[in-house]
Short mmCIF file of N, CA and C in Angstrom, two decimals:
data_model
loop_
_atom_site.label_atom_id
_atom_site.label_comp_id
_atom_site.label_asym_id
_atom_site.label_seq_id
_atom_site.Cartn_x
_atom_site.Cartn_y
_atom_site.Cartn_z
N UNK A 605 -23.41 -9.71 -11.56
CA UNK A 605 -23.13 -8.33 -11.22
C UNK A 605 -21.64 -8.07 -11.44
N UNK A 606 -21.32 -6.98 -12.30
CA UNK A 606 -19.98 -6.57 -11.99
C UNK A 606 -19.16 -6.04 -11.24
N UNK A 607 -17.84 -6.74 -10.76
CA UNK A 607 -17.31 -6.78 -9.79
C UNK A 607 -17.22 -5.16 -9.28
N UNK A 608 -17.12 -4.28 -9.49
CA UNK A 608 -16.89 -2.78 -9.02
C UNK A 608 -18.50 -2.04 -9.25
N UNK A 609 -19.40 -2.69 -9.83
CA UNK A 609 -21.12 -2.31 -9.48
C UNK A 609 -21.44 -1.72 -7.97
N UNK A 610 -22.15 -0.92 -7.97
CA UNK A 610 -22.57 -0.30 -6.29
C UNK A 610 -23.31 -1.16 -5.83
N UNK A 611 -23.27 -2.18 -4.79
CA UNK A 611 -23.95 -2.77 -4.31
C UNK A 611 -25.77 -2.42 -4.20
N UNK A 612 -26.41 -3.36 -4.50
CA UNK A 612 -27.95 -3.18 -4.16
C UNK A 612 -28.72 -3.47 -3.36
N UNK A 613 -28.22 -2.43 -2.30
CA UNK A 613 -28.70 -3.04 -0.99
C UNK A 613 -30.48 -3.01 -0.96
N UNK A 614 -31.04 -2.96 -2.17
CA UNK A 614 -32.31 -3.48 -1.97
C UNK A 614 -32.88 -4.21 -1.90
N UNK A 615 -31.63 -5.62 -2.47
CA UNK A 615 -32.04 -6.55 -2.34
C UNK A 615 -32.19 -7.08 -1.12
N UNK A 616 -31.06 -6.98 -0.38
CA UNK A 616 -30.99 -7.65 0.78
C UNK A 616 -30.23 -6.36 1.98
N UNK A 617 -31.21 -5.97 2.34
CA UNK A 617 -31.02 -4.88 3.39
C UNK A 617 -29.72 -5.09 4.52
N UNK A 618 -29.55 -6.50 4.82
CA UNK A 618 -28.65 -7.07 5.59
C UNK A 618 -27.37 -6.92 5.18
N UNK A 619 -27.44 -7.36 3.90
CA UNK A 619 -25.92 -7.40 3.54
C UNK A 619 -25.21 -5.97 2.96
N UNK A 620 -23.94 -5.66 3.70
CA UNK A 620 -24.07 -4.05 3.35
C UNK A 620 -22.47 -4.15 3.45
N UNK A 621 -21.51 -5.07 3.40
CA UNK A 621 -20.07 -5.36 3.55
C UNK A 621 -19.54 -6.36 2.80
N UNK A 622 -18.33 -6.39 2.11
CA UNK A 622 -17.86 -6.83 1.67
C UNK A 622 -16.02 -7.52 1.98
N UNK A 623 -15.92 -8.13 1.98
CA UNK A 623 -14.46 -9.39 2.27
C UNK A 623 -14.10 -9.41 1.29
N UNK A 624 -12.67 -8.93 1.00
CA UNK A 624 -11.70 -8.60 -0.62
C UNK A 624 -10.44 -9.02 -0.72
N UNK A 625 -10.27 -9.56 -1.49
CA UNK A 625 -8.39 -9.68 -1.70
C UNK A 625 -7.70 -8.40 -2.70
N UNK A 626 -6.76 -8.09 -2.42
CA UNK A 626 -5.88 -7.41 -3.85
C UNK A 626 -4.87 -8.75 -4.36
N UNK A 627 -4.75 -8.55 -5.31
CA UNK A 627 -3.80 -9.47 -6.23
C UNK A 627 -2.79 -8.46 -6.79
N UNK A 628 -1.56 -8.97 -6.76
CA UNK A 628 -0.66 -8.61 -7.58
C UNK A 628 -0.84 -8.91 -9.13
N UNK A 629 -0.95 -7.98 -10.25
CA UNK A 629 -1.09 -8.76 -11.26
C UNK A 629 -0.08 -8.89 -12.35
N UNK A 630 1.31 -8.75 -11.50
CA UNK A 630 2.54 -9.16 -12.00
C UNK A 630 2.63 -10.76 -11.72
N UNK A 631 2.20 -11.19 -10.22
CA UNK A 631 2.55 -12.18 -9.85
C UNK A 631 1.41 -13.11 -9.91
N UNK A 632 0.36 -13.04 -9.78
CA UNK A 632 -0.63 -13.37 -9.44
C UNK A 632 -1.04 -13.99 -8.51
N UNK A 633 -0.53 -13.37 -7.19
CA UNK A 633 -0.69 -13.93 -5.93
C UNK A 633 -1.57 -12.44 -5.10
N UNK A 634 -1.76 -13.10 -4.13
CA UNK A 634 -2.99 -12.07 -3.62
C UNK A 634 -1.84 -11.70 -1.95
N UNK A 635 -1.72 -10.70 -1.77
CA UNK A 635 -0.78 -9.99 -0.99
C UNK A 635 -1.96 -9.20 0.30
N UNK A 636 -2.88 -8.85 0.55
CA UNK A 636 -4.06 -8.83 1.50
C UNK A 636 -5.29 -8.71 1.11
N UNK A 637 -5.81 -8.95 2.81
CA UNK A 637 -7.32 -9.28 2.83
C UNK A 637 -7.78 -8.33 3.36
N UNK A 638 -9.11 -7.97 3.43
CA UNK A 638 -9.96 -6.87 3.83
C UNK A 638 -11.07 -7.09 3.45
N UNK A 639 -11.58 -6.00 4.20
CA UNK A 639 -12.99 -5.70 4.72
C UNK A 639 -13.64 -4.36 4.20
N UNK A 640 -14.65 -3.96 3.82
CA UNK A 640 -15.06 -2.49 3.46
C UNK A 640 -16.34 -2.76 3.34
N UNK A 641 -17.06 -1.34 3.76
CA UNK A 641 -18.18 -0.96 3.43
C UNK A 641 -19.17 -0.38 2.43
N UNK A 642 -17.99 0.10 1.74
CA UNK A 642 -17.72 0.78 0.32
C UNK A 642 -17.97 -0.25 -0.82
N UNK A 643 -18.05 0.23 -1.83
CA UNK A 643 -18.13 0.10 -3.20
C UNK A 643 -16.22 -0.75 -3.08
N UNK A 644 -16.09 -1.79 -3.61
CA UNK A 644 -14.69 -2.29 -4.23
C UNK A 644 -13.76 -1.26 -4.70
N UNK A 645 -14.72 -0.80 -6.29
CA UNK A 645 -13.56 0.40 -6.54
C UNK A 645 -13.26 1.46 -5.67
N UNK A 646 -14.54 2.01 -5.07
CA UNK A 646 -14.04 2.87 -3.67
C UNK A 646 -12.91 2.26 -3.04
N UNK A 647 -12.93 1.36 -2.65
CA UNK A 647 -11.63 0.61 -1.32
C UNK A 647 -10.37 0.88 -2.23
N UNK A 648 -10.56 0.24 -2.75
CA UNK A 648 -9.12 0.47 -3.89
C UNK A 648 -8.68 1.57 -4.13
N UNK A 649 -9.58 2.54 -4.85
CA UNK A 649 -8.78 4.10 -4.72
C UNK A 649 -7.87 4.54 -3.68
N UNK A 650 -9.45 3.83 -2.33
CA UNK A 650 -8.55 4.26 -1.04
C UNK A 650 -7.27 3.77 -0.55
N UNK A 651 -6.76 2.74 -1.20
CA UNK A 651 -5.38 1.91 -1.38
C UNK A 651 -4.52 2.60 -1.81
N UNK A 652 -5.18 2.74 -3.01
CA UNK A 652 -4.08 3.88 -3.86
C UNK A 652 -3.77 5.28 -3.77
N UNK A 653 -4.58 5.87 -2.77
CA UNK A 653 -4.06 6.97 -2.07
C UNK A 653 -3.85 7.19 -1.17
N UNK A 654 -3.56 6.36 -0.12
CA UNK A 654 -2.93 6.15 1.17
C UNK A 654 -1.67 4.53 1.09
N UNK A 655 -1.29 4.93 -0.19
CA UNK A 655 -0.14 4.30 -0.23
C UNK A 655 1.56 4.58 -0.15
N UNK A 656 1.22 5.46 0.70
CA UNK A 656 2.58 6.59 1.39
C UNK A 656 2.76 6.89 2.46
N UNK A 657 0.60 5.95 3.06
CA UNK A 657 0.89 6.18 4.43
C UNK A 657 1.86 5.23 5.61
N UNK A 658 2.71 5.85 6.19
CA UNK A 658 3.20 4.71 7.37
C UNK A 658 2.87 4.14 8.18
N UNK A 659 1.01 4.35 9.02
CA UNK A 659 1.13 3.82 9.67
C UNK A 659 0.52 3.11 9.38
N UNK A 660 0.87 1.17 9.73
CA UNK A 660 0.28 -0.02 9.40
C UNK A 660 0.04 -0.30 8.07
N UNK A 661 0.39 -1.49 7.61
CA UNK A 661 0.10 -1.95 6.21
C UNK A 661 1.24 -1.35 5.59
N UNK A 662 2.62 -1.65 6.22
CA UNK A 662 3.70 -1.06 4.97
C UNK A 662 4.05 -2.00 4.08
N UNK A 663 4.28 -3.12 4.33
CA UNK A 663 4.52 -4.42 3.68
C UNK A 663 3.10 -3.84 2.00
N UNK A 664 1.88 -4.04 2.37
CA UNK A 664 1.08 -3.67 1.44
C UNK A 664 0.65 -2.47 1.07
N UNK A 665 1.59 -2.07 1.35
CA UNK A 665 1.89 0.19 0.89
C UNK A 665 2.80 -0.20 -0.08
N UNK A 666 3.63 -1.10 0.69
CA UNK A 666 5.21 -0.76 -0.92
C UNK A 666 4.67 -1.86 -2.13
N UNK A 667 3.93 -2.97 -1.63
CA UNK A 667 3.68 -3.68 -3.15
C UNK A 667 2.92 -2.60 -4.62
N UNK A 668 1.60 -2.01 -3.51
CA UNK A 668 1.10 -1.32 -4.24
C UNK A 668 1.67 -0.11 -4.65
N UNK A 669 2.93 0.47 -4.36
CA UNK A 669 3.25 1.66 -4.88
C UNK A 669 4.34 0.99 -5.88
N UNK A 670 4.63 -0.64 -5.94
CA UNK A 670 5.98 -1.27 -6.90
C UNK A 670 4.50 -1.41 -7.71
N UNK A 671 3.46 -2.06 -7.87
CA UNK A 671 2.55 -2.41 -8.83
C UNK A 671 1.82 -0.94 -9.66
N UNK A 672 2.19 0.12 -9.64
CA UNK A 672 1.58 1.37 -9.58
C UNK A 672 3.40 2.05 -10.49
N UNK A 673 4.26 1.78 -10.20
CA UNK A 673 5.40 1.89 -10.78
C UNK A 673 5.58 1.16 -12.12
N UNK A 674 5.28 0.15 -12.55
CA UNK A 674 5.00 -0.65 -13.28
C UNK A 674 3.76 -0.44 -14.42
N UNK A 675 2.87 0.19 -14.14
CA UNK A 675 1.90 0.89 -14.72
C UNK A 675 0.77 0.31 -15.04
N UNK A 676 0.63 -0.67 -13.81
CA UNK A 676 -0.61 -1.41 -13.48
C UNK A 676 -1.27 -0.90 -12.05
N UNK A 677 -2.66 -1.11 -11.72
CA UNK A 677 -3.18 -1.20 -10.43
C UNK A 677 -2.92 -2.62 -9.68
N UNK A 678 -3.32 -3.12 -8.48
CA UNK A 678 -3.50 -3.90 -7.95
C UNK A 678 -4.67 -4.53 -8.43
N UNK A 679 -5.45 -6.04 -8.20
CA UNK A 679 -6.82 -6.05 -8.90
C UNK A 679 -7.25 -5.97 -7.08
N UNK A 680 -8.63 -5.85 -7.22
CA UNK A 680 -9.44 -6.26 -6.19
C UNK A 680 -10.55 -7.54 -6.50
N UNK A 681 -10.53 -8.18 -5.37
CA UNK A 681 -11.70 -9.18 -6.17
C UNK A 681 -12.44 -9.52 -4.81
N UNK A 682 -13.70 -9.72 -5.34
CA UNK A 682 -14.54 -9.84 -3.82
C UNK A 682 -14.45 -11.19 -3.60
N UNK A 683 -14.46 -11.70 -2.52
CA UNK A 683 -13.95 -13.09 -1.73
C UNK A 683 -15.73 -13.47 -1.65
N UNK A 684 -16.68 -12.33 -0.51
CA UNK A 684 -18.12 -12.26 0.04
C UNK A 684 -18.42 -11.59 0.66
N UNK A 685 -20.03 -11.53 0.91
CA UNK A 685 -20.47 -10.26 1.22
C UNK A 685 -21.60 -10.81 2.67
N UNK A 686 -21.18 -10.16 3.10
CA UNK A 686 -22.00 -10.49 4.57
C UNK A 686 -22.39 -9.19 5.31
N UNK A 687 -23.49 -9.33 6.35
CA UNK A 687 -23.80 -8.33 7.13
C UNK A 687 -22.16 -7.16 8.17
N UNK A 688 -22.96 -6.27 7.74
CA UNK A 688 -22.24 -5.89 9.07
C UNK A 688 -21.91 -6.03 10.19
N UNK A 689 -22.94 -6.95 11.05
CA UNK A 689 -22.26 -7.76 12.29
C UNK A 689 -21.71 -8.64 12.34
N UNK A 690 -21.12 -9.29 10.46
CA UNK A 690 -20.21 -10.13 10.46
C UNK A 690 -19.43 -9.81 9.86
N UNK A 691 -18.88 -8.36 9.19
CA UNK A 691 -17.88 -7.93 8.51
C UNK A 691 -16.73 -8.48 8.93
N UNK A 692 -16.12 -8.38 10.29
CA UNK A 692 -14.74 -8.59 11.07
C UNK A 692 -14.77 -10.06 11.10
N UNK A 693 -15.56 -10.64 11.26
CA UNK A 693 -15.63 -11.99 11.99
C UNK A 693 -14.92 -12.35 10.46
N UNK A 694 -15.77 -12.32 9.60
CA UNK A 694 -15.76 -12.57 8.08
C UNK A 694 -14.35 -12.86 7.64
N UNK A 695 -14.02 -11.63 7.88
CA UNK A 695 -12.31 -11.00 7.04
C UNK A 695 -11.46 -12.21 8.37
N UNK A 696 -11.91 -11.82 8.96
CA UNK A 696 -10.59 -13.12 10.16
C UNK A 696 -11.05 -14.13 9.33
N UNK A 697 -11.53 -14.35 9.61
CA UNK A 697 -12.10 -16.17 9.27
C UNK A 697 -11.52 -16.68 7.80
N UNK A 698 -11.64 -15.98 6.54
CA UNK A 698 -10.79 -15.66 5.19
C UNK A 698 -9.30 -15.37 5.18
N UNK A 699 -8.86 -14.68 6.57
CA UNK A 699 -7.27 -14.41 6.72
C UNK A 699 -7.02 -15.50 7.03
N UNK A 700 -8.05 -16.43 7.78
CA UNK A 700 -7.18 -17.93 8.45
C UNK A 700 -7.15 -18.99 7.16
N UNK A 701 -8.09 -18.80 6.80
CA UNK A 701 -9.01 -19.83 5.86
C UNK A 701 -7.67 -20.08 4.61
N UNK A 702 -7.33 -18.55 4.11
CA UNK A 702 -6.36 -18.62 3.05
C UNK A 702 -5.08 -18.70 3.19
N UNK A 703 -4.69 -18.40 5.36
CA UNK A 703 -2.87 -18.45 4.99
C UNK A 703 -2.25 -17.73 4.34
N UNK A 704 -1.04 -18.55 4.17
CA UNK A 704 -0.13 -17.66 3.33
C UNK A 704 -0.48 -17.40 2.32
N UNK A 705 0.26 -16.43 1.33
CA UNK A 705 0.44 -16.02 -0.22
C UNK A 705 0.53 -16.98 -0.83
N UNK A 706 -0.65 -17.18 -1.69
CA UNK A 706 -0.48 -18.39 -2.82
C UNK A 706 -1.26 -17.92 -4.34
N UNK A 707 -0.98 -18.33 -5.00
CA UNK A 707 -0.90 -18.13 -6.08
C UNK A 707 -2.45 -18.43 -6.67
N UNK A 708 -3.03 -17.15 -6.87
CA UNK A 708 -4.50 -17.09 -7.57
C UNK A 708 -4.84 -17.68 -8.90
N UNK A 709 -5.33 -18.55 -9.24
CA UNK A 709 -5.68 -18.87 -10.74
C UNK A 709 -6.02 -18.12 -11.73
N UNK A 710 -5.77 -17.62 -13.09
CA UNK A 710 -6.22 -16.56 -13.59
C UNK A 710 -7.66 -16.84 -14.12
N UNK A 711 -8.40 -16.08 -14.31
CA UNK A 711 -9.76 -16.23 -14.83
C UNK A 711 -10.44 -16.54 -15.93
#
């Protein structure tokens, strides 16, 4: 399936969330993690237009408005997809799992 495809939740009624990184793709390091309910490319838009907002996530407001200056997007890439009563658990568990900023392999 391609990565920005609308999920098919026919397959599996359960799974309806997704666990994401953005990558810098100047650097190729992945700068945050998240969670959405949405479509990937949905989340991302929503990145890219609430990237002026102040509250919370300024650190990953200004990468994406320096990666957007440059005349690239951020990438998104799905990490996994789990139920909704494990969306949060999910995204913690991937924020611990990965630590700091390290450097993504290219594909």
């Amino acid at each position: 399936m391609a990565l920005n495809a609308p999920f098919p939740y026919h397959l599996d009624p359960e799974i309806k969330a997704f666990v994401y990184m953005l990558i810098n793709p100047f650097t190729n390091k992945y700068f945050y993690i998240g969670s959405t309910r949405n479509s990937l490319k949905r989340r991302l838009a929503g990145h890219i237009r609430n990237r002026f907002n102040c509250k919370g996530g300024a650190k990953k407001n200004k990468i994406i408005r320096d990666i957007l200056k440059r005349g690239k997007e951020p990438i998104i890439k799905e990490i996994c997809r789990c139920p909704l009563s494990l969306q949060f658990k999910k995204e913690g568990y991937y924020k611990r799992k990965v630590g700091p900023i390290k450097k993504i392999s290219p594909q």
